[in-house]
CSV table of C-alpha atoms in Angstrom, one decimal:
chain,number,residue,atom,x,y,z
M,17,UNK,CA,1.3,36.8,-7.0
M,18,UNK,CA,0.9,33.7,-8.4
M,19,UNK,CA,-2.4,33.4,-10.7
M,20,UNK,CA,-4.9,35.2,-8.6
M,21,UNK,CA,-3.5,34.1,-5.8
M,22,UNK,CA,-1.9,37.3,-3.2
M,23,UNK,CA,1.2,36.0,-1.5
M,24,UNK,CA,3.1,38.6,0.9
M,25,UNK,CA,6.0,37.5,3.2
M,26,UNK,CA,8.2,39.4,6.1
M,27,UNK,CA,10.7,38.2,8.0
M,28,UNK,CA,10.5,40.3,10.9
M,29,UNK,CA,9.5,39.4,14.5
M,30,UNK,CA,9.5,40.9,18.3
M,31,UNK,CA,13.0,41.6,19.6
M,32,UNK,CA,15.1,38.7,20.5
M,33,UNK,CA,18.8,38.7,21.4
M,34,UNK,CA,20.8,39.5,19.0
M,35,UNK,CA,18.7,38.0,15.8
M,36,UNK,CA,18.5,39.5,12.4
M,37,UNK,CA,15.3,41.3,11.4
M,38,UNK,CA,14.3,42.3,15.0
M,39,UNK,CA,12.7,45.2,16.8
M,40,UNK,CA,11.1,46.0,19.9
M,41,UNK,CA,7.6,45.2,19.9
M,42,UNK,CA,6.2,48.7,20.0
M,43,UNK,CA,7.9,49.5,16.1
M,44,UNK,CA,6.4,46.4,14.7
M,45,UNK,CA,3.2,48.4,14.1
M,46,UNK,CA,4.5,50.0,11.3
M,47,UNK,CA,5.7,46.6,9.7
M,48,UNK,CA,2.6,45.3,9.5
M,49,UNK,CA,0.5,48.4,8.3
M,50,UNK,CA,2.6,47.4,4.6
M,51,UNK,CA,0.9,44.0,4.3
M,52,UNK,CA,-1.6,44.4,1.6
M,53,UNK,CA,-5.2,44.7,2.5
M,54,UNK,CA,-5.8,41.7,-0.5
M,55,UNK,CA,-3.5,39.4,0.7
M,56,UNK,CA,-4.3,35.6,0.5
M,57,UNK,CA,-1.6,34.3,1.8
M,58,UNK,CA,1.1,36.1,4.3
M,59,UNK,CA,4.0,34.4,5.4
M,60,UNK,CA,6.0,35.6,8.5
M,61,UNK,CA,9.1,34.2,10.2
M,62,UNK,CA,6.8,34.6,13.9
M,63,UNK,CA,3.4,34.0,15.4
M,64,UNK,CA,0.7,36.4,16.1
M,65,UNK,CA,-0.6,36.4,19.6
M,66,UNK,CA,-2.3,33.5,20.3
M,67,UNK,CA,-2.0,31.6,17.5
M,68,UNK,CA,0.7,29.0,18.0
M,69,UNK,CA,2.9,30.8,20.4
M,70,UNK,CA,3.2,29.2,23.7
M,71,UNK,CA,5.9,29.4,25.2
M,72,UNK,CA,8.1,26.1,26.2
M,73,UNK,CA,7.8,26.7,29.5
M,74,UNK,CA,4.5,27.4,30.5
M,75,UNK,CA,1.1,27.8,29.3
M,76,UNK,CA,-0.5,30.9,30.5
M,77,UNK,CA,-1.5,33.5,27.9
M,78,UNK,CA,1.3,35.7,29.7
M,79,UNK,CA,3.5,33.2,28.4
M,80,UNK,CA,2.5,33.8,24.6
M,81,UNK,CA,5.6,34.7,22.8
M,82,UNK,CA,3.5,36.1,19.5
M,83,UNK,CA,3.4,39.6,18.1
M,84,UNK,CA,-0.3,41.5,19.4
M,85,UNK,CA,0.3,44.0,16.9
M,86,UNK,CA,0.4,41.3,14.1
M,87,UNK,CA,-2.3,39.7,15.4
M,88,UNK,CA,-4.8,42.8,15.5
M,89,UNK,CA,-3.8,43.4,11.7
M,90,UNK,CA,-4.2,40.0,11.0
M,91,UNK,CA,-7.5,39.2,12.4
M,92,UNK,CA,-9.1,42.6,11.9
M,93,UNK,CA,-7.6,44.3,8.4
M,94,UNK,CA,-5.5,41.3,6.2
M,95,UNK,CA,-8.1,38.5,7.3
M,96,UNK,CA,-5.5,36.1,5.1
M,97,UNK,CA,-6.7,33.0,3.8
M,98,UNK,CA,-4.0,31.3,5.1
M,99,UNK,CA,-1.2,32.5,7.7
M,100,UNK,CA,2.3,30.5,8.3
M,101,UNK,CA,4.8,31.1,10.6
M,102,UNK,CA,7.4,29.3,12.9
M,103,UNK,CA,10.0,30.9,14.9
M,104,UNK,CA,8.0,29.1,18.5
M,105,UNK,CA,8.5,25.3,18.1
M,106,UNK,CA,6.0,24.7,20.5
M,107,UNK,CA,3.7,25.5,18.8
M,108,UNK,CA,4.0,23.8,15.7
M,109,UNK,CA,0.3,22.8,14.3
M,110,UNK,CA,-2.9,24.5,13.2
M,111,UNK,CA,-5.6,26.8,14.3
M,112,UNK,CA,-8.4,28.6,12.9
M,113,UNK,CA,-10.8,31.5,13.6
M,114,UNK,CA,-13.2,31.1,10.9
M,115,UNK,CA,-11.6,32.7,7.9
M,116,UNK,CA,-7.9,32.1,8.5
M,117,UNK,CA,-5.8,28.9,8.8
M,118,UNK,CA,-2.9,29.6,10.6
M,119,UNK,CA,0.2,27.4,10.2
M,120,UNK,CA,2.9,26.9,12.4
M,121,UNK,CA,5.2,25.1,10.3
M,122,UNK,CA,8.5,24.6,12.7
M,123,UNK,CA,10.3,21.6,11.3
M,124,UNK,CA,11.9,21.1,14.1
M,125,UNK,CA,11.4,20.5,18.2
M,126,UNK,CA,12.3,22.4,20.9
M,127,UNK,CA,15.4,20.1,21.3
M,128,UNK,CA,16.1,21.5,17.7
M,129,UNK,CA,15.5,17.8,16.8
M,130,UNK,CA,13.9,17.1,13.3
M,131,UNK,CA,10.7,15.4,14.2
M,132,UNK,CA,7.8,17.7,12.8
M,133,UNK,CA,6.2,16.6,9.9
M,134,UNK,CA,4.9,19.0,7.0
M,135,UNK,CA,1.9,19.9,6.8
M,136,UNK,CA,0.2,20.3,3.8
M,137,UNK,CA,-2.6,22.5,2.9
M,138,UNK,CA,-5.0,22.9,-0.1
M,139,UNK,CA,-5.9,26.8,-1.0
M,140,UNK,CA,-9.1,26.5,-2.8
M,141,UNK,CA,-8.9,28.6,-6.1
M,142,UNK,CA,-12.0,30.7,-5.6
M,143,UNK,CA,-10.0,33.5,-3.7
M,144,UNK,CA,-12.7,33.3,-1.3
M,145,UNK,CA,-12.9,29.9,0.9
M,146,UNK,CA,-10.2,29.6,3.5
M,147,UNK,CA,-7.2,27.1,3.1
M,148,UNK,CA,-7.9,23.7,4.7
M,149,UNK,CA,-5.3,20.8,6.2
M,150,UNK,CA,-4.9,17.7,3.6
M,151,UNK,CA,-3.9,14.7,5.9
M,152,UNK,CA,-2.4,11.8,4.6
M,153,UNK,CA,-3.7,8.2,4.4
M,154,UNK,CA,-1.9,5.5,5.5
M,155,UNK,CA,-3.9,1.6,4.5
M,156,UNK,CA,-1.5,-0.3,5.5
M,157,UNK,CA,-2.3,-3.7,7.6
M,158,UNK,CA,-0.6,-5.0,10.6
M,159,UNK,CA,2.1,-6.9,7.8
M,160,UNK,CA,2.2,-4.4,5.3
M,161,UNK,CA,3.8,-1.8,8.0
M,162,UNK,CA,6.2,-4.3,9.4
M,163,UNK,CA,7.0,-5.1,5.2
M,164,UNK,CA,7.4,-0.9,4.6
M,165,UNK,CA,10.1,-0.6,7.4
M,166,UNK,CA,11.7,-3.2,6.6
M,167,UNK,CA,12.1,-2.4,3.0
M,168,UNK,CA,13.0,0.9,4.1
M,169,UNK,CA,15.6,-0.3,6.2
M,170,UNK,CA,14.3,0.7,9.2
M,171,UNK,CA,15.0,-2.1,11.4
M,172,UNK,CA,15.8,-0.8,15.1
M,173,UNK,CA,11.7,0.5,14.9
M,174,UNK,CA,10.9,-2.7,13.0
M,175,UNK,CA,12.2,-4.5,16.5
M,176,UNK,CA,10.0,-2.8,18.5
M,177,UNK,CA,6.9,-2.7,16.0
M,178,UNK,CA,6.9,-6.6,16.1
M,179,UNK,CA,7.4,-6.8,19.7
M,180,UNK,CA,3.9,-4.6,20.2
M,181,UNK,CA,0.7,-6.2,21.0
M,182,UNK,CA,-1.5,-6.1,19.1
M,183,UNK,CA,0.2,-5.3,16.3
M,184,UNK,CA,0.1,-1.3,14.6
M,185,UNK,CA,-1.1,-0.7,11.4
M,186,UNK,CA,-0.5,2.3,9.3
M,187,UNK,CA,-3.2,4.5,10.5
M,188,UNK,CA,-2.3,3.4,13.6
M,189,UNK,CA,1.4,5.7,12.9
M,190,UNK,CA,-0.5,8.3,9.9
M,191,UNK,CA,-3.3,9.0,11.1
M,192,UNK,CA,-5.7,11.6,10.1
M,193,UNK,CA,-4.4,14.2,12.8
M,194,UNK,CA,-1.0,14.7,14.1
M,195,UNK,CA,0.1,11.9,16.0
M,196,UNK,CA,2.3,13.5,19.3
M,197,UNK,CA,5.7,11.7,18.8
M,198,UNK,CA,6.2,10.7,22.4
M,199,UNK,CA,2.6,8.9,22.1
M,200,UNK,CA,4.1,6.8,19.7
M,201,UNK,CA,7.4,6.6,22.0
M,202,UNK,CA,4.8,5.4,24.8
M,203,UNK,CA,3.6,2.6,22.7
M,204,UNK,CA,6.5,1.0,21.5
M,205,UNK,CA,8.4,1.7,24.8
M,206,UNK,CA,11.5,3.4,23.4
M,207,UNK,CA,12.3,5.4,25.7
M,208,UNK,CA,15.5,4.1,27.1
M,209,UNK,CA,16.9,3.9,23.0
M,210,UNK,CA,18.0,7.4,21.4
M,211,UNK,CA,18.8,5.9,18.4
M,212,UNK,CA,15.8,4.4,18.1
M,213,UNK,CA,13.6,7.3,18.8
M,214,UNK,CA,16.2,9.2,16.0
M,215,UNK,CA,15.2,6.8,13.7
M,216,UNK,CA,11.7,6.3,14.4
M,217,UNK,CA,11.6,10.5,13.1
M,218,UNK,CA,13.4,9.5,10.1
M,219,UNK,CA,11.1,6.7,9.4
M,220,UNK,CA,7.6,8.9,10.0
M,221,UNK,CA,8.4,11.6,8.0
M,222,UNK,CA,8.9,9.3,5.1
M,223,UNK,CA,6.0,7.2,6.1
M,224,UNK,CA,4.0,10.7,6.0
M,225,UNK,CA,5.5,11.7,3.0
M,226,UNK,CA,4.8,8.4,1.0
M,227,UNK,CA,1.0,8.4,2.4
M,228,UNK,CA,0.1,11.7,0.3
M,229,UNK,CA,-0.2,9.3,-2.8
């Protein structure tokens, strides 16, 4: 507990080769009846089902990789403020259902790369209104971008930023929702330069992080 806040977190998910903290789906029942009925905020290493889960491969809810069991306790009994997980990196992102936020927080891609960027949330102090997404700001004009990576160092996506017409400016890279990486690959034409695109993930996480203020 921190303040009045309820925080309860299990690392346990459906059975998966040989992976610590696994069991067959039909014993995860009794996990998930421990969670505290108050809790505000419940971290676990997987998804419930439905709730950012698909599977890499497909997109059919037979494809869902979450727990059902998790997500009937979730969404009937623990109704948690806020809900993170990871475990699927497909699904990183946000959902909500009217009183939780679920969080899929997967740093990484599913080519293990390290491309996703936090995301930040702001849990109201009440103990009653759900937790909401803070997205940064980025004011930056067309010059002021080209002057931030090149500060920064950044110069193989400072090539292609001033080759782009018309020019981006920061919202442009931070906007106020996710921006899919491979839209911004698109843009700048990188596709053909994996060093490039490696940099270009260095370079908007620290973009992200620096447009929190």
């Amino acid at each position: 507990q921190i303040e009045d806040t309820n925080i309860y977190g299990s690392p346990w998910t459906p059975e998966y080769h040989c992976w610590a903290f696994n069991l067959p789906r039909t014993d995860l029942g009794r996990i998930w009846d421990g969670i505290p009925d108050d809790t505000d905020v419940l971290i676990t290493h997987g998804p419930p089902l439905g709730r950012g889960d698909p599977h890499s491969r497909g997109v059919k809810s037979s494809s869902r990789l979450g727990c059902a069991d998790l997500s009937q306790q979730v969404q009937q009994r623990i109704q948690p403020r806020l809900h993170v997980f990871g475990h699927v990196h497909s699904g990183y992102g946000v959902t909500f259902d009217g009183t939780t936020l679920f969080v899929n927080a997967s740093a990484v891609s599913n080519d293990f790369a390290r491309r996703n960027p936090c995301i930040v949330v702001d849990l109201p102090k009440d103990g009653i209104s759900p937790a909401v997404v803070v997205y940064p700001v980025c004011e930056l004009d067309e010059e002021e971008i080209l002057d931030w990576f090149r500060r920064n160092e950044y110069y193989q996506v400072l090539f292609y930023l001033e080759d782009t017409s018309p020019r981006l400016r920061g919202d442009d890279v931070v906007k106020t929702k996710d921006v899919p990486f491979m839209d911004l690959v698109d843009r700048l034409r990188m596709h053909r330069d994996r060093d490039g695109r490696e940099e270009l993930c260095r370079a908007l996480l620290h973009l992200r992080a620096d447009s929190y203020g």
